[in-house]
């Protein structure tokens, strides 16, 4: 689906992540505003599933912390029940890397973050976690080449990045950009 850069690991088996040459706190500026989101998600993961569930959602992102962070909310309905997700993204000026955290209304905790950066309009972010008792590497892929219709995808790897299962895709359509306020 997407080209994933080869992974390197530290002696402690952590994924080595370096920023791109142009990584900055402005990487996610394209996402500020309100969005309609078409989701396509594998029904089950890491078991050869080929059945996809599709659903619509809405989202809204705003900057925080004087621009070195941002937060967005994701709203949809599953089986007649309201669902809300939240992404917290923080840019570390010293490392020039983003950390991306997810939480949702079904669990109420921040997930293990993915860390990475954008190289021009493509962002790749990696993390390690346990999924259904299996140690995995997971990654988020952002394509912002069309700023008014960016895409986000998620993949899992059980073999330290040799192979990947793409399991969630989001196609976004801008509803509105934020209204800029003029300071006196």
mmCIF file of C-alpha atoms in Angstrom:
data_model
loop_
_atom_site.group_PDB
_atom_site.id
_atom_site.type_symbol
_atom_site.label_atom_id
_atom_site.label_comp_id
_atom_site.label_asym_id
_atom_site.label_seq_id
_atom_site.Cartn_x
_atom_site.Cartn_y
_atom_site.Cartn_z
ATOM 1 C CA UNK A 1 0.000 0.000 0.000
ATOM 2 C CA UNK A 2 2.521 2.627 1.166
ATOM 3 C CA UNK A 3 6.283 2.440 1.130
ATOM 4 C CA UNK A 4 7.552 1.985 4.668
ATOM 5 C CA UNK A 5 11.118 2.941 5.366
ATOM 6 C CA UNK A 6 13.305 0.067 6.644
ATOM 7 C CA UNK A 7 13.509 -0.039 10.423
ATOM 8 C CA UNK A 8 16.643 -0.054 12.551
ATOM 9 C CA UNK A 9 16.679 -1.154 16.191
ATOM 10 C CA UNK A 10 18.698 -0.226 19.259
ATOM 11 C CA UNK A 11 20.422 -2.867 21.394
ATOM 12 C CA UNK A 12 17.350 -2.715 23.644
ATOM 13 C CA UNK A 13 15.233 -3.640 20.565
ATOM 14 C CA UNK A 14 13.533 -0.231 20.427
ATOM 15 C CA UNK A 15 12.818 1.230 16.996
ATOM 16 C CA UNK A 16 15.439 3.860 16.105
ATOM 17 C CA UNK A 17 13.650 6.965 14.900
ATOM 18 C CA UNK A 18 15.345 10.007 13.404
ATOM 19 C CA UNK A 19 13.639 13.191 12.232
ATOM 20 C CA UNK A 20 13.571 14.145 8.584
ATOM 21 C CA UNK A 21 15.665 17.145 7.567
ATOM 22 C CA UNK A 22 12.548 19.327 7.322
ATOM 23 C CA UNK A 23 10.646 18.084 10.410
ATOM 24 C CA UNK A 24 8.967 20.979 12.231
ATOM 25 C CA UNK A 25 6.190 21.974 14.584
ATOM 26 C CA UNK A 26 4.192 23.031 11.500
ATOM 27 C CA UNK A 27 3.966 19.504 10.052
ATOM 28 C CA UNK A 28 0.302 19.058 11.028
ATOM 29 C CA UNK A 29 -0.890 22.572 10.103
ATOM 30 C CA UNK A 30 -2.794 21.085 7.133
ATOM 31 C CA UNK A 31 -5.080 19.291 9.635
ATOM 32 C CA UNK A 32 -6.349 22.374 11.502
ATOM 33 C CA UNK A 33 -10.126 22.677 11.029
ATOM 34 C CA UNK A 34 -13.191 20.463 10.697
ATOM 35 C CA UNK A 35 -13.371 17.231 8.697
ATOM 36 C CA UNK A 36 -15.659 14.527 7.372
ATOM 37 C CA UNK A 37 -13.886 11.183 7.643
ATOM 38 C CA UNK A 38 -14.548 7.994 5.638
ATOM 39 C CA UNK A 39 -13.133 5.014 7.545
ATOM 40 C CA UNK A 40 -12.274 1.568 6.269
ATOM 41 C CA UNK A 41 -11.144 -0.798 9.020
ATOM 42 C CA UNK A 42 -10.333 -4.529 9.008
ATOM 43 C CA UNK A 43 -12.986 -6.401 10.972
ATOM 44 C CA UNK A 44 -10.258 -8.324 12.854
ATOM 45 C CA UNK A 45 -6.491 -7.939 12.853
ATOM 46 C CA UNK A 46 -3.429 -10.133 12.470
ATOM 47 C CA UNK A 47 -5.323 -13.251 11.453
ATOM 48 C CA UNK A 48 -5.582 -13.014 7.670
ATOM 49 C CA UNK A 49 -8.938 -11.222 7.722
ATOM 50 C CA UNK A 50 -10.017 -9.662 4.418
ATOM 51 C CA UNK A 51 -13.398 -8.285 5.583
ATOM 52 C CA UNK A 52 -13.560 -4.502 5.934
ATOM 53 C CA UNK A 53 -15.984 -2.410 7.967
ATOM 54 C CA UNK A 54 -16.739 1.044 6.594
ATOM 55 C CA UNK A 55 -18.174 3.945 8.558
ATOM 56 C CA UNK A 56 -18.285 7.729 8.566
ATOM 57 C CA UNK A 57 -17.069 10.072 11.281
ATOM 58 C CA UNK A 58 -16.355 13.727 11.890
ATOM 59 C CA UNK A 59 -13.260 15.347 13.303
ATOM 60 C CA UNK A 60 -11.889 18.676 14.381
ATOM 61 C CA UNK A 61 -8.266 19.615 15.078
ATOM 62 C CA UNK A 62 -6.766 22.660 16.768
ATOM 63 C CA UNK A 63 -3.283 23.710 17.810
ATOM 64 C CA UNK A 64 -2.241 23.863 21.473
ATOM 65 C CA UNK A 65 0.846 24.797 23.504
ATOM 66 C CA UNK A 66 1.753 27.789 21.311
ATOM 67 C CA UNK A 67 1.900 25.543 18.248
ATOM 68 C CA UNK A 68 4.145 22.697 19.433
ATOM 69 C CA UNK A 69 1.132 20.471 19.937
ATOM 70 C CA UNK A 70 -2.338 19.817 18.637
ATOM 71 C CA UNK A 71 -5.413 17.908 19.650
ATOM 72 C CA UNK A 72 -8.280 16.502 17.662
ATOM 73 C CA UNK A 73 -11.602 14.868 18.391
ATOM 74 C CA UNK A 74 -13.129 12.041 16.362
ATOM 75 C CA UNK A 75 -16.886 11.345 16.578
ATOM 76 C CA UNK A 76 -18.897 8.448 15.169
ATOM 77 C CA UNK A 77 -21.549 5.892 16.130
ATOM 78 C CA UNK A 78 -21.000 2.125 16.460
ATOM 79 C CA UNK A 79 -24.045 -0.130 16.789
ATOM 80 C CA UNK A 80 -26.182 2.848 17.845
ATOM 81 C CA UNK A 81 -23.677 3.934 20.527
ATOM 82 C CA UNK A 82 -21.795 7.217 20.474
ATOM 83 C CA UNK A 83 -18.006 6.855 20.203
ATOM 84 C CA UNK A 84 -15.421 9.582 20.709
ATOM 85 C CA UNK A 85 -11.701 9.376 20.092
ATOM 86 C CA UNK A 86 -9.000 11.917 20.783
ATOM 87 C CA UNK A 87 -5.511 12.362 19.387
ATOM 88 C CA UNK A 88 -2.827 14.324 21.229
ATOM 89 C CA UNK A 89 0.245 15.209 19.158
ATOM 90 C CA UNK A 90 3.329 16.785 20.734
ATOM 91 C CA UNK A 91 6.395 18.097 18.900
ATOM 92 C CA UNK A 92 9.701 17.955 20.782
ATOM 93 C CA UNK A 93 11.840 20.891 19.545
ATOM 94 C CA UNK A 94 15.036 19.238 20.873
ATOM 95 C CA UNK A 95 14.603 15.941 18.958
ATOM 96 C CA UNK A 96 12.395 17.381 16.157
ATOM 97 C CA UNK A 97 10.128 14.325 16.552
ATOM 98 C CA UNK A 98 6.386 14.088 17.049
ATOM 99 C CA UNK A 99 4.792 11.790 19.638
ATOM 100 C CA UNK A 100 1.188 10.859 18.827
ATOM 101 C CA UNK A 101 -1.151 9.513 21.518
ATOM 102 C CA UNK A 102 -4.699 8.110 21.096
ATOM 103 C CA UNK A 103 -7.481 7.700 23.641
ATOM 104 C CA UNK A 104 -11.140 6.840 23.180
ATOM 105 C CA UNK A 105 -14.411 6.644 25.052
ATOM 106 C CA UNK A 106 -14.385 2.840 25.209
ATOM 107 C CA UNK A 107 -11.131 2.580 27.210
ATOM 108 C CA UNK A 108 -10.286 6.005 28.670
ATOM 109 C CA UNK A 109 -6.469 5.684 28.657
ATOM 110 C CA UNK A 110 -3.739 7.108 26.420
ATOM 111 C CA UNK A 111 -2.358 4.399 24.137
ATOM 112 C CA UNK A 112 1.359 3.852 23.658
ATOM 113 C CA UNK A 113 2.551 6.686 21.386
ATOM 114 C CA UNK A 114 3.932 6.435 17.893
ATOM 115 C CA UNK A 115 6.943 8.652 17.204
ATOM 116 C CA UNK A 116 8.223 10.087 13.944
ATOM 117 C CA UNK A 117 8.158 13.015 11.564
ATOM 118 C CA UNK A 118 7.067 14.257 8.175
ATOM 119 C CA UNK A 119 9.342 14.299 5.175
ATOM 120 C CA UNK A 120 7.660 16.992 3.094
ATOM 121 C CA UNK A 121 4.028 15.800 2.808
ATOM 122 C CA UNK A 122 4.493 12.209 4.016
ATOM 123 C CA UNK A 123 4.602 11.341 7.703
ATOM 124 C CA UNK A 124 5.624 8.004 9.239
ATOM 125 C CA UNK A 125 5.335 7.302 12.957
ATOM 126 C CA UNK A 126 6.276 4.064 14.760
ATOM 127 C CA UNK A 127 5.660 2.467 18.153
ATOM 128 C CA UNK A 128 5.828 -0.870 19.941
ATOM 129 C CA UNK A 129 2.883 -2.358 21.790
ATOM 130 C CA UNK A 130 1.159 -5.588 22.785
ATOM 131 C CA UNK A 131 -1.886 -6.528 20.705
ATOM 132 C CA UNK A 132 -3.894 -9.581 21.795
ATOM 133 C CA UNK A 133 -0.861 -10.908 23.655
ATOM 134 C CA UNK A 134 1.506 -10.414 20.710
ATOM 135 C CA UNK A 135 4.375 -7.930 20.635
ATOM 136 C CA UNK A 136 3.909 -5.734 17.577
ATOM 137 C CA UNK A 137 5.290 -2.670 15.907
ATOM 138 C CA UNK A 138 2.567 -0.361 14.730
ATOM 139 C CA UNK A 139 2.793 2.632 12.464
ATOM 140 C CA UNK A 140 0.753 5.585 11.301
ATOM 141 C CA UNK A 141 1.192 6.835 7.748
ATOM 142 C CA UNK A 142 0.029 10.349 6.783
ATOM 143 C CA UNK A 143 -0.251 11.582 3.212
ATOM 144 C CA UNK A 144 -0.850 15.354 3.148
ATOM 145 C CA UNK A 145 -0.002 15.864 -0.538
ATOM 146 C CA UNK A 146 -3.620 17.049 -0.981
ATOM 147 C CA UNK A 147 -4.082 19.274 2.120
ATOM 148 C CA UNK A 148 -7.879 19.474 1.754
ATOM 149 C CA UNK A 149 -8.189 15.676 1.439
ATOM 150 C CA UNK A 150 -5.374 14.038 3.443
ATOM 151 C CA UNK A 151 -5.261 10.332 4.229
ATOM 152 C CA UNK A 152 -4.198 8.421 7.325
ATOM 153 C CA UNK A 153 -3.469 4.691 7.503
ATOM 154 C CA UNK A 154 -2.400 2.275 10.223
ATOM 155 C CA UNK A 155 -0.391 -0.942 9.908
ATOM 156 C CA UNK A 156 0.780 -3.657 12.333
ATOM 157 C CA UNK A 157 3.871 -5.861 12.074
ATOM 158 C CA UNK A 158 4.487 -9.037 14.073
ATOM 159 C CA UNK A 159 7.954 -9.638 12.577
ATOM 160 C CA UNK A 160 9.868 -6.455 13.472
ATOM 161 C CA UNK A 161 8.848 -4.600 10.327
ATOM 162 C CA UNK A 162 9.612 -7.240 7.703
ATOM 163 C CA UNK A 163 5.914 -7.478 6.731
ATOM 164 C CA UNK A 164 2.965 -5.224 7.507
ATOM 165 C CA UNK A 165 -0.808 -5.636 7.733
ATOM 166 C CA UNK A 166 -2.662 -2.442 6.786
ATOM 167 C CA UNK A 167 -5.765 -2.459 8.976
ATOM 168 C CA UNK A 168 -7.313 1.024 9.020
ATOM 169 C CA UNK A 169 -7.593 3.802 6.433
ATOM 170 C CA UNK A 170 -9.139 7.256 6.791
ATOM 171 C CA UNK A 171 -9.939 9.537 3.860
ATOM 172 C CA UNK A 172 -10.650 13.052 5.057
ATOM 173 C CA UNK A 173 -12.552 15.864 3.392
ATOM 174 C CA UNK A 174 -12.265 19.387 4.749
ATOM 175 C CA UNK A 175 -15.505 20.891 6.046
ATOM 176 C CA UNK A 176 -14.005 24.166 7.200
ATOM 177 C CA UNK A 177 -10.728 25.752 8.145
ATOM 178 C CA UNK A 178 -10.461 27.633 11.422
ATOM 179 C CA UNK A 179 -11.391 31.289 11.491
ATOM 180 C CA UNK A 180 -8.284 33.323 12.147
ATOM 181 C CA UNK A 181 -8.663 35.978 14.795
ATOM 182 C CA UNK A 182 -6.945 39.344 14.558
ATOM 183 C CA UNK A 183 -5.188 40.478 17.714
ATOM 184 C CA UNK A 184 -5.496 44.154 18.692
#
